[in-house]
Amino acid sequence: MDFERLADELAAHLAARPALELPPDGRATAAVLAPLFPDPALGLCTLLTVRTQTVRDHKGQVSFPGGVHEADDADLGATALRETEEELALPREAVRLVGRLNDTPVLTGYLIRPFVGLLRARPAVRPSPEEIELVLWPSLRALAAPGACRWRPVHVGDLTVDSWTFDVDGHMVWGATARMLVELLERLKPLL
C-alpha cells in the first residue's frame, strides 16, 4: 500500500470516533507522538522509548516520545513533533500527523494529548542520552496478539495500581502508554 493511501486509511479509522478532549483542570498539558511506520515483513510498527533514570518524571518508564507544551508551540500537535525531534532527532517534517487518541490524565499531574503520526519507513533515530535509554520497535500485530495485553497490579514506589500491561522486549509498558496502545489497537484493528 502506498504512503498516501495508508495515511488516508489511518486518518479515516482514527476519525471514525472523535477523540475525547478533556479540560486541563490545573494539570500541565503535554503531548506525545505514537509514530507508525510500515514494515514489509511485520506490517504496521511503532516505536516506544525507555526513559533514563536521570529525567525529572517517569524515570525508567516506557513511553511514546513527547513532553510538556511550551509557549512557542503553535499547538499540542507541534509539541508532540518538537519533543520527538528533541528526544530522537526525528525531523518533524518526516512525520505526517493522521489523527489523535483520547486525552489521558496521569497520576503525576499531566494531561497528555496523544497524536498518531505516519512515517514512510522505520526511521533512523539518534536518542538523546539525557532523556532516552533505549528505543523499542514493536509491531502492532505483536501488540494485538492474544495474551499480549494483560490487566494486572503494577507496583510503583509505595503505590500499587491496576493497569493494562504489555511486555515489549522484556520491558513492561503500563499506565498511560498502555492505555494509549489499547486504544490505538482497538481503533486500527481492521488494518492489522
PDB file of C-alpha atoms in Angstrom:
ATOM      1  CA  MET A   1       0.000   0.000   0.000  1.00  0.00           C
ATOM      2  CA  ASP A   2       1.407   3.386  -0.897  1.00  0.00           C
ATOM      3  CA  PHE A   3       2.061   6.078   1.707  1.00  0.00           C
ATOM      4  CA  GLU A   4      -0.810   8.398   0.733  1.00  0.00           C
ATOM      5  CA  ARG A   5      -3.375   5.616   0.777  1.00  0.00           C
ATOM      6  CA  LEU A   6      -2.107   4.297   4.116  1.00  0.00           C
ATOM      7  CA  ALA A   7      -2.193   7.814   5.596  1.00  0.00           C
ATOM      8  CA  ASP A   8      -5.785   8.250   4.376  1.00  0.00           C
ATOM      9  CA  GLU A   9      -6.872   4.876   5.804  1.00  0.00           C
ATOM     10  CA  LEU A  10      -5.269   5.576   9.171  1.00  0.00           C
ATOM     11  CA  ALA A  11      -6.865   9.029   9.303  1.00  0.00           C
ATOM     12  CA  ALA A  12     -10.298   7.576   8.461  1.00  0.00           C
ATOM     13  CA  HIS A  13     -10.085   4.899  11.174  1.00  0.00           C
ATOM     14  CA  LEU A  14      -8.888   7.394  13.769  1.00  0.00           C
ATOM     15  CA  ALA A  15     -11.578   9.938  12.842  1.00  0.00           C
ATOM     16  CA  ALA A  16     -14.394   7.359  12.971  1.00  0.00           C
ATOM     17  CA  ARG A  17     -14.743   8.056  16.689  1.00  0.00           C
ATOM     18  CA  PRO A  18     -13.730  11.573  17.798  1.00  0.00           C
ATOM     19  CA  ALA A  19     -11.004  11.607  20.430  1.00  0.00           C
ATOM     20  CA  LEU A  20     -12.052  12.645  23.916  1.00  0.00           C
ATOM     21  CA  GLU A  21     -10.836  16.149  24.753  1.00  0.00           C
ATOM     22  CA  LEU A  22     -10.553  16.914  28.478  1.00  0.00           C
ATOM     23  CA  PRO A  23     -10.087  20.294  30.193  1.00  0.00           C
ATOM     24  CA  PRO A  24      -6.679  20.679  31.886  1.00  0.00           C
ATOM     25  CA  ASP A  25      -8.285  21.369  35.309  1.00  0.00           C
ATOM     26  CA  GLY A  26      -4.979  22.619  36.707  1.00  0.00           C
ATOM     27  CA  ARG A  27      -2.868  19.885  35.125  1.00  0.00           C
ATOM     28  CA  ALA A  28       0.145  20.674  32.938  1.00  0.00           C
ATOM     29  CA  THR A  29      -0.613  19.946  29.279  1.00  0.00           C
ATOM     30  CA  ALA A  30       1.675  17.633  27.374  1.00  0.00           C
ATOM     31  CA  ALA A  31       1.619  15.751  24.088  1.00  0.00           C
ATOM     32  CA  VAL A  32       3.108  12.521  22.794  1.00  0.00           C
ATOM     33  CA  LEU A  33       3.544  11.058  19.342  1.00  0.00           C
ATOM     34  CA  ALA A  34       2.637   7.467  18.518  1.00  0.00           C
ATOM     35  CA  PRO A  35       4.741   7.139  15.365  1.00  0.00           C
ATOM     36  CA  LEU A  36       3.657   4.399  12.964  1.00  0.00           C
ATOM     37  CA  PHE A  37       5.580   3.044  10.014  1.00  0.00           C
ATOM     38  CA  PRO A  38       5.065   0.150   7.613  1.00  0.00           C
ATOM     39  CA  ASP A  39       7.441  -2.797   7.682  1.00  0.00           C
ATOM     40  CA  PRO A  40       7.262  -5.216   4.728  1.00  0.00           C
ATOM     41  CA  ALA A  41       7.507  -8.276   6.987  1.00  0.00           C
ATOM     42  CA  LEU A  42       5.780  -7.088  10.178  1.00  0.00           C
ATOM     43  CA  GLY A  43       3.059  -4.731   8.971  1.00  0.00           C
ATOM     44  CA  LEU A  44       2.472  -1.523  10.910  1.00  0.00           C
ATOM     45  CA  CYS A  45       5.011  -0.887  13.655  1.00  0.00           C
ATOM     46  CA  THR A  46       5.551   1.821  16.235  1.00  0.00           C
ATOM     47  CA  LEU A  47       8.373   2.990  18.430  1.00  0.00           C
ATOM     48  CA  LEU A  48       8.492   3.366  22.176  1.00  0.00           C
ATOM     49  CA  THR A  49      11.214   4.875  24.319  1.00  0.00           C
ATOM     50  CA  VAL A  50      12.661   3.742  27.621  1.00  0.00           C
ATOM     51  CA  ARG A  51      13.322   6.879  29.659  1.00  0.00           C
ATOM     52  CA  THR A  52      16.609   7.307  31.522  1.00  0.00           C
ATOM     53  CA  GLN A  53      16.896   7.336  35.303  1.00  0.00           C
ATOM     54  CA  THR A  54      18.003  10.996  35.156  1.00  0.00           C
ATOM     55  CA  VAL A  55      14.839  12.581  33.720  1.00  0.00           C
ATOM     56  CA  ARG A  56      12.634  14.507  36.141  1.00  0.00           C
ATOM     57  CA  ASP A  57       9.447  12.489  35.681  1.00  0.00           C
ATOM     58  CA  HIS A  58       8.651   8.886  34.745  1.00  0.00           C
ATOM     59  CA  LYS A  59      12.190   7.578  35.280  1.00  0.00           C
ATOM     60  CA  GLY A  60      12.873   4.266  33.528  1.00  0.00           C
ATOM     61  CA  GLN A  61       9.347   4.020  32.163  1.00  0.00           C
ATOM     62  CA  VAL A  62       8.383   3.057  28.630  1.00  0.00           C
ATOM     63  CA  SER A  63       6.564   5.787  26.749  1.00  0.00           C
ATOM     64  CA  PHE A  64       5.895   7.368  23.417  1.00  0.00           C
ATOM     65  CA  PRO A  65       8.164  10.341  22.712  1.00  0.00           C
ATOM     66  CA  GLY A  66       6.720  13.621  23.933  1.00  0.00           C
ATOM     67  CA  GLY A  67       6.658  16.220  26.651  1.00  0.00           C
ATOM     68  CA  VAL A  68       5.227  19.412  28.073  1.00  0.00           C
ATOM     69  CA  HIS A  69       3.629  22.098  25.919  1.00  0.00           C
ATOM     70  CA  GLU A  70       5.765  25.245  25.634  1.00  0.00           C
ATOM     71  CA  ALA A  71       4.625  28.783  24.818  1.00  0.00           C
ATOM     72  CA  ASP A  72       6.428  28.707  21.439  1.00  0.00           C
ATOM     73  CA  ASP A  73       4.485  25.614  20.305  1.00  0.00           C
ATOM     74  CA  ALA A  74       1.674  26.530  17.899  1.00  0.00           C
ATOM     75  CA  ASP A  75      -0.496  23.767  19.385  1.00  0.00           C
ATOM     76  CA  LEU A  76      -0.195  20.381  21.070  1.00  0.00           C
ATOM     77  CA  GLY A  77       0.498  18.665  17.735  1.00  0.00           C
ATOM     78  CA  ALA A  78       3.539  20.920  17.400  1.00  0.00           C
ATOM     79  CA  THR A  79       4.526  19.969  20.963  1.00  0.00           C
ATOM     80  CA  ALA A  80       4.474  16.256  20.096  1.00  0.00           C
ATOM     81  CA  LEU A  81       6.569  16.813  16.960  1.00  0.00           C
ATOM     82  CA  ARG A  82       9.076  19.130  18.701  1.00  0.00           C
ATOM     83  CA  GLU A  83       9.564  16.762  21.622  1.00  0.00           C
ATOM     84  CA  THR A  84      10.001  13.781  19.288  1.00  0.00           C
ATOM     85  CA  GLU A  85      12.647  15.711  17.370  1.00  0.00           C
ATOM     86  CA  GLU A  86      14.425  16.689  20.610  1.00  0.00           C
ATOM     87  CA  GLU A  87      14.344  13.176  22.076  1.00  0.00           C
ATOM     88  CA  LEU A  88      15.117  11.153  18.940  1.00  0.00           C
ATOM     89  CA  ALA A  89      16.462  13.584  16.300  1.00  0.00           C
ATOM     90  CA  LEU A  90      13.492  12.553  14.155  1.00  0.00           C
ATOM     91  CA  PRO A  91      12.731  15.543  11.909  1.00  0.00           C
ATOM     92  CA  ARG A  92       9.171  16.781  12.322  1.00  0.00           C
ATOM     93  CA  GLU A  93       8.934  17.109   8.540  1.00  0.00           C
ATOM     94  CA  ALA A  94       9.259  13.312   8.276  1.00  0.00           C
ATOM     95  CA  VAL A  95       6.019  12.784  10.230  1.00  0.00           C
ATOM     96  CA  ARG A  96       2.507  13.133   8.851  1.00  0.00           C
ATOM     97  CA  LEU A  97       0.007  13.573  11.683  1.00  0.00           C
ATOM     98  CA  VAL A  98      -3.004  11.388  10.845  1.00  0.00           C
ATOM     99  CA  GLY A  99      -5.110  11.687  13.991  1.00  0.00           C
ATOM    100  CA  ARG A 100      -5.231  11.592  17.726  1.00  0.00           C
ATOM    101  CA  LEU A 101      -6.308   9.461  20.643  1.00  0.00           C
ATOM    102  CA  ASN A 102      -8.214  10.323  23.813  1.00  0.00           C
ATOM    103  CA  ASP A 103      -6.682  12.863  26.174  1.00  0.00           C
ATOM    104  CA  THR A 104      -5.082  10.923  29.009  1.00  0.00           C
ATOM    105  CA  PRO A 105      -4.654  12.260  32.560  1.00  0.00           C
ATOM    106  CA  VAL A 106      -1.808  10.752  34.584  1.00  0.00           C
ATOM    107  CA  LEU A 107      -1.098  10.477  38.302  1.00  0.00           C
ATOM    108  CA  THR A 108       1.898  12.828  38.060  1.00  0.00           C
ATOM    109  CA  GLY A 109      -0.351  15.792  37.242  1.00  0.00           C
ATOM    110  CA  TYR A 110      -0.155  15.947  33.457  1.00  0.00           C
ATOM    111  CA  LEU A 111      -2.903  15.838  30.863  1.00  0.00           C
ATOM    112  CA  ILE A 112      -1.461  14.125  27.793  1.00  0.00           C
ATOM    113  CA  ARG A 113      -2.814  14.512  24.281  1.00  0.00           C
ATOM    114  CA  PRO A 114      -1.611  11.598  22.102  1.00  0.00           C
ATOM    115  CA  PHE A 115      -1.124  12.177  18.379  1.00  0.00           C
ATOM    116  CA  VAL A 116      -0.677   9.449  15.785  1.00  0.00           C
ATOM    117  CA  GLY A 117       1.834  10.101  13.032  1.00  0.00           C
ATOM    118  CA  LEU A 118       2.874   8.150   9.969  1.00  0.00           C
ATOM    119  CA  LEU A 119       6.417   7.745   8.655  1.00  0.00           C
ATOM    120  CA  ARG A 120       7.347   6.260   5.290  1.00  0.00           C
ATOM    121  CA  ALA A 121       9.630   3.611   6.847  1.00  0.00           C
ATOM    122  CA  ARG A 122      11.408   2.720  10.073  1.00  0.00           C
ATOM    123  CA  PRO A 123      13.193   5.934  10.968  1.00  0.00           C
ATOM    124  CA  ALA A 124      16.847   6.396  11.736  1.00  0.00           C
ATOM    125  CA  VAL A 125      16.888   7.885  15.227  1.00  0.00           C
ATOM    126  CA  ARG A 126      19.562   9.297  17.496  1.00  0.00           C
ATOM    127  CA  PRO A 127      18.244   9.121  21.081  1.00  0.00           C
ATOM    128  CA  SER A 128      19.092  11.993  23.420  1.00  0.00           C
ATOM    129  CA  PRO A 129      21.333  10.349  26.054  1.00  0.00           C
ATOM    130  CA  GLU A 130      19.930  12.640  28.768  1.00  0.00           C
ATOM    131  CA  GLU A 131      16.346  11.508  28.145  1.00  0.00           C
ATOM    132  CA  ILE A 132      16.245   8.191  26.283  1.00  0.00           C
ATOM    133  CA  GLU A 133      17.989   4.999  27.352  1.00  0.00           C
ATOM    134  CA  LEU A 134      16.629   2.723  24.619  1.00  0.00           C
ATOM    135  CA  VAL A 135      14.245   2.650  21.652  1.00  0.00           C
ATOM    136  CA  LEU A 136      11.842  -0.287  21.199  1.00  0.00           C
ATOM    137  CA  TRP A 137      10.291  -1.190  17.827  1.00  0.00           C
ATOM    138  CA  PRO A 138       7.163  -3.355  18.353  1.00  0.00           C
ATOM    139  CA  SER A 139       4.801  -4.335  15.571  1.00  0.00           C
ATOM    140  CA  LEU A 140       1.135  -3.561  16.146  1.00  0.00           C
ATOM    141  CA  ARG A 141       0.304  -7.169  15.216  1.00  0.00           C
ATOM    142  CA  ALA A 142       2.514  -8.442  18.048  1.00  0.00           C
ATOM    143  CA  LEU A 143       0.934  -5.993  20.488  1.00  0.00           C
ATOM    144  CA  ALA A 144      -2.557  -7.082  19.362  1.00  0.00           C
ATOM    145  CA  ALA A 145      -1.821 -10.824  19.622  1.00  0.00           C
ATOM    146  CA  PRO A 146      -3.923 -12.817  22.110  1.00  0.00           C
ATOM    147  CA  GLY A 147      -2.377 -12.595  25.569  1.00  0.00           C
ATOM    148  CA  ALA A 148      -0.043  -9.716  24.676  1.00  0.00           C
ATOM    149  CA  CYS A 149      -2.049  -7.289  26.808  1.00  0.00           C
ATOM    150  CA  ARG A 150      -2.874  -8.136  30.429  1.00  0.00           C
ATOM    151  CA  TRP A 151      -4.688  -6.326  33.240  1.00  0.00           C
ATOM    152  CA  ARG A 152      -2.689  -6.624  36.452  1.00  0.00           C
ATOM    153  CA  PRO A 153      -1.386  -4.787  39.512  1.00  0.00           C
ATOM    154  CA  VAL A 154       1.739  -2.696  38.949  1.00  0.00           C
ATOM    155  CA  HIS A 155       3.887  -1.583  41.890  1.00  0.00           C
ATOM    156  CA  VAL A 156       5.213   1.972  41.597  1.00  0.00           C
ATOM    157  CA  GLY A 157       7.168   3.061  44.649  1.00  0.00           C
ATOM    158  CA  ASP A 158       4.740   2.810  47.565  1.00  0.00           C
ATOM    159  CA  LEU A 159       1.743   2.675  45.249  1.00  0.00           C
ATOM    160  CA  THR A 160       0.039  -0.276  43.571  1.00  0.00           C
ATOM    161  CA  VAL A 161      -2.181   0.467  40.583  1.00  0.00           C
ATOM    162  CA  ASP A 162      -4.148  -1.854  38.332  1.00  0.00           C
ATOM    163  CA  SER A 163      -3.157  -1.289  34.720  1.00  0.00           C
ATOM    164  CA  TRP A 164      -3.108  -2.753  31.272  1.00  0.00           C
ATOM    165  CA  THR A 165       0.405  -4.045  30.600  1.00  0.00           C
ATOM    166  CA  PHE A 166       2.404  -5.199  27.599  1.00  0.00           C
ATOM    167  CA  ASP A 167       5.818  -6.845  27.557  1.00  0.00           C
ATOM    168  CA  VAL A 168       7.968  -5.362  24.796  1.00  0.00           C
ATOM    169  CA  ASP A 169      11.414  -6.919  24.550  1.00  0.00           C
ATOM    170  CA  GLY A 170      11.500  -7.515  28.309  1.00  0.00           C
ATOM    171  CA  HIS A 171      10.282  -4.008  29.192  1.00  0.00           C
ATOM    172  CA  MET A 172       6.904  -3.536  30.850  1.00  0.00           C
ATOM    173  CA  VAL A 173       4.619  -0.978  29.237  1.00  0.00           C
ATOM    174  CA  TRP A 174       1.908   0.120  31.667  1.00  0.00           C
ATOM    175  CA  GLY A 175      -0.149   3.119  32.750  1.00  0.00           C
ATOM    176  CA  ALA A 176      -0.922   5.896  30.293  1.00  0.00           C
ATOM    177  CA  THR A 177       1.197   4.429  27.496  1.00  0.00           C
ATOM    178  CA  ALA A 178      -0.515   1.046  27.797  1.00  0.00           C
ATOM    179  CA  ARG A 179      -3.939   2.747  27.761  1.00  0.00           C
ATOM    180  CA  MET A 180      -2.927   4.629  24.610  1.00  0.00           C
ATOM    181  CA  LEU A 181      -1.742   1.408  22.978  1.00  0.00           C
ATOM    182  CA  VAL A 182      -5.000  -0.374  23.849  1.00  0.00           C
ATOM    183  CA  GLU A 183      -6.991   2.456  22.264  1.00  0.00           C
ATOM    184  CA  LEU A 184      -4.719   2.613  19.202  1.00  0.00           C
ATOM    185  CA  LEU A 185      -5.011  -1.145  18.630  1.00  0.00           C
ATOM    186  CA  GLU A 186      -8.787  -1.012  19.033  1.00  0.00           C
ATOM    187  CA  ARG A 187      -9.164   1.851  16.548  1.00  0.00           C
ATOM    188  CA  LEU A 188      -6.809   0.338  13.967  1.00  0.00           C
ATOM    189  CA  LYS A 189      -7.884  -3.310  14.362  1.00  0.00           C
ATOM    190  CA  PRO A 190      -9.256  -3.569  10.781  1.00  0.00           C
ATOM    191  CA  LEU A 191      -5.844  -2.531   9.409  1.00  0.00           C
ATOM    192  CA  LEU A 192      -3.843  -5.072  11.383  1.00  0.00           C
TER     193      LEU A 192
END
